[in-house]
Amino acid sequence: MPKARLIINPISGTRNKAGLDRMVLDVLSQLGWEVEVAYTKGHGDATRLALSAIEKGCDTVIAAGGDGTINETAAALCGTGVILGILPCGSGNGLARHLGIPVDLKEGLKVIIENHAMEIDYATVNDCKFFCTCGVGFDAAVSAAFAKKKTRGKLTYIQSTFQTYASYEPEHYTIMANGKTLTEKAFLVAVCNASQYGNNAYIAPSASINDGLLDVTIIHAGNTLSTALVGVDMLTGFIERNMLIHTFRTDNIIIERERKGASHIDGEPMEMDRRLSIRCHHNGLKVFTPTVVHPFRPILTPVSAMFNDFRIAVNNLFQK
């Protein structure tokens, strides 16, 4: 009999979590699962609850929340063989989207029922684990601004992006990877285990999550218009063709900047040292994924995801 713990972050994203626990319990208990439910109340709770689940002998830990909740839960499961289940309830849902896990909760639960577990990579930056992206520069500044907002969701994130863009100044970085050193002024430096930040913003469209490598995307400092067009290419999936972009792959990288400051890990802002040491850990986590995932296709994949998000939003509106 599979034994699982369901960890719910009741305040993640904009979606109402009422009835989520009962839906999961009803479905999985009929299939012979033994499931207990726990709720987070603050930062670090998901990690603590996941570690407790391991001690109790759980085979699976299901995280229902945003990328921050997923990160905290997954961090406890690395190297244990305990399988992570994801029910995406956040604002961005970057890891779930990369893995092809539906953001519709009933469809996402079906992925767990299919019992298809895949080994994926994770990464560390100064010993802090991440599973999707980490970065310095503009994206970190946006994450910090978004975290201060009283409301969540895609529109709030867009507002934070434009407000930050109006006053942001690129910084100087020294980047060491693959035996080479690069020093330059950059708009941002993103180190990616997965293809997107979330909300279908593809910062590394070609990234693989189980190749043992990290995809590094550097956006050079440009003028106001050229930099803004990078954002358009990010949403259409054509960012790798943009002239301001430099990309490469590596299993480890060191980034040095002029001073410590804003960074982000899986979209969560934090203050980090001026020197960031980042490393990929190959196949260190097991996670339930769909048995079939369609390959990424520029424009077609983002547009399809956008219409699917709209359909889910409408369904949720009528269900309230």
Coordinates of N, CA, C and O in Angstrom, one line a residue, residues 12-15 64-68 70 86-105 132 196-200 266 309:
S12 N -0.5 29.9 -1.3 CA 0.3 30.1 -2.6 C -0.6 30.5 -3.7 O -1.7 30.1 -3.8
G13 N 0.0 31.3 -4.6 CA -0.7 31.7 -5.9 C -2.0 32.4 -5.6 O -2.2 33.1 -4.6
T14 N -3.0 32.3 -6.5 CA -4.3 32.9 -6.4 C -5.4 32.0 -6.3 O -6.6 32.4 -6.2
R15 N -5.1 30.7 -6.4 CA -6.2 29.7 -6.4 C -6.7 29.3 -5.0 O -5.9 29.1 -4.1
A64 N 1.6 20.6 -2.8 CA 0.6 21.4 -3.5 C 0.8 22.9 -3.1 O 0.6 23.3 -2.0
G65 N 1.4 23.6 -4.1 CA 1.8 25.0 -3.9 C 2.6 25.5 -5.1 O 2.5 24.9 -6.2
G66 N 3.2 26.6 -4.9 CA 4.0 27.2 -5.9 C 5.4 26.7 -6.0 O 5.8 25.8 -5.2
D67 N 6.3 27.4 -6.8 CA 7.6 26.9 -6.9 C 8.4 27.0 -5.6 O 9.3 26.2 -5.4
G68 N 8.1 27.9 -4.7 CA 8.8 28.0 -3.4 C 8.5 26.7 -2.6 O 9.3 26.1 -2.0
I70 N 7.4 23.8 -3.8 CA 8.0 22.7 -4.5 C 9.5 22.6 -4.1 O 10.0 21.5 -3.9
I86 N 3.8 16.6 -7.7 CA 3.5 18.0 -7.8 C 2.1 18.3 -8.2 O 1.6 17.8 -9.2
L87 N 1.4 19.1 -7.4 CA 0.1 19.7 -7.7 C 0.3 21.2 -7.8 O 0.4 21.9 -6.7
P88 N 0.5 21.7 -9.0 CA 0.9 23.1 -9.1 C -0.2 24.1 -8.7 O -1.2 24.1 -9.4
C89 N 0.1 24.9 -7.7 CA -0.9 25.9 -7.2 C -0.3 27.3 -7.1 O -0.9 28.1 -6.4
G90 N 0.8 27.5 -7.8 CA 1.5 28.8 -7.6 C 1.1 29.8 -8.7 O 0.3 29.6 -9.5
S91 N 1.9 30.9 -8.7 CA 1.7 32.0 -9.7 C 2.5 31.6 -11.0 O 2.0 31.9 -12.0
G92 N 3.6 31.0 -10.8 CA 4.4 30.7 -12.0 C 4.5 29.2 -12.4 O 4.4 28.8 -13.6
N93 N 4.7 28.3 -11.4 CA 4.7 26.9 -11.7 C 5.7 26.4 -12.7 O 5.4 25.6 -13.6
G94 N 6.9 27.0 -12.6 CA 7.9 26.7 -13.6 C 8.4 25.3 -13.7 O 8.5 24.8 -14.8
L95 N 8.6 24.6 -12.6 CA 9.1 23.2 -12.7 C 8.0 22.3 -13.2 O 8.2 21.5 -14.1
A96 N 6.8 22.5 -12.8 CA 5.6 21.7 -13.2 C 5.5 21.9 -14.7 O 5.3 20.9 -15.5
R97 N 5.5 23.1 -15.2 CA 5.3 23.4 -16.6 C 6.4 22.7 -17.5 O 6.2 22.2 -18.5
H98 N 7.7 22.8 -17.0 CA 8.8 22.2 -17.7 C 8.6 20.7 -17.8 O 8.8 20.1 -18.9
L99 N 8.1 20.1 -16.8 CA 7.9 18.6 -16.7 C 6.7 18.2 -17.5 O 6.5 17.0 -17.6
G100 N 5.8 19.1 -17.9 CA 4.6 18.8 -18.6 C 3.5 18.4 -17.6 O 2.5 17.8 -18.1
I101 N 3.6 18.7 -16.4 CA 2.5 18.4 -15.4 C 1.4 19.5 -15.5 O 1.7 20.7 -15.4
P102 N 0.2 19.1 -15.8 CA -0.9 20.0 -16.0 C -1.1 20.9 -14.7 O -1.0 20.5 -13.6
V103 N -1.4 22.2 -15.0 CA -1.7 23.1 -13.9 C -3.1 23.0 -13.4 O -3.5 23.5 -12.4
D104 N -3.9 22.2 -14.2 CA -5.3 21.8 -13.7 C -5.1 20.7 -12.6 O -4.4 19.7 -12.9
L105 N -5.6 21.0 -11.5 CA -5.3 20.1 -10.3 C -5.8 18.6 -10.5 O -5.1 17.7 -10.2
C132 N 14.7 24.6 -10.7 CA 14.3 25.2 -11.9 C 15.3 26.2 -12.4 O 16.1 25.9 -13.3
Q196 N 12.2 27.2 -18.1 CA 11.4 28.5 -17.9 C 11.4 28.9 -16.4 O 11.6 28.2 -15.5
Y197 N 11.1 30.3 -16.3 CA 10.9 30.8 -15.0 C 9.6 30.4 -14.4 O 9.5 30.2 -13.2
G198 N 8.6 30.2 -15.2 CA 7.2 30.0 -14.9 C 6.4 31.0 -15.7 O 6.9 31.8 -16.5
N199 N 5.1 30.8 -15.7 CA 4.2 31.6 -16.5 C 4.6 31.6 -18.0 O 4.3 32.6 -18.7
N200 N 5.2 30.5 -18.4 CA 5.5 30.3 -19.8 C 6.5 31.3 -20.3 O 6.5 31.7 -21.5
D266 N 14.6 29.6 -7.8 CA 13.3 29.1 -8.1 C 12.3 30.2 -7.9 O 11.2 30.0 -7.4
D309 N -4.1 27.9 -20.0 CA -4.2 28.6 -18.7 C -5.6 29.4 -18.7 O -6.2 29.5 -17.6

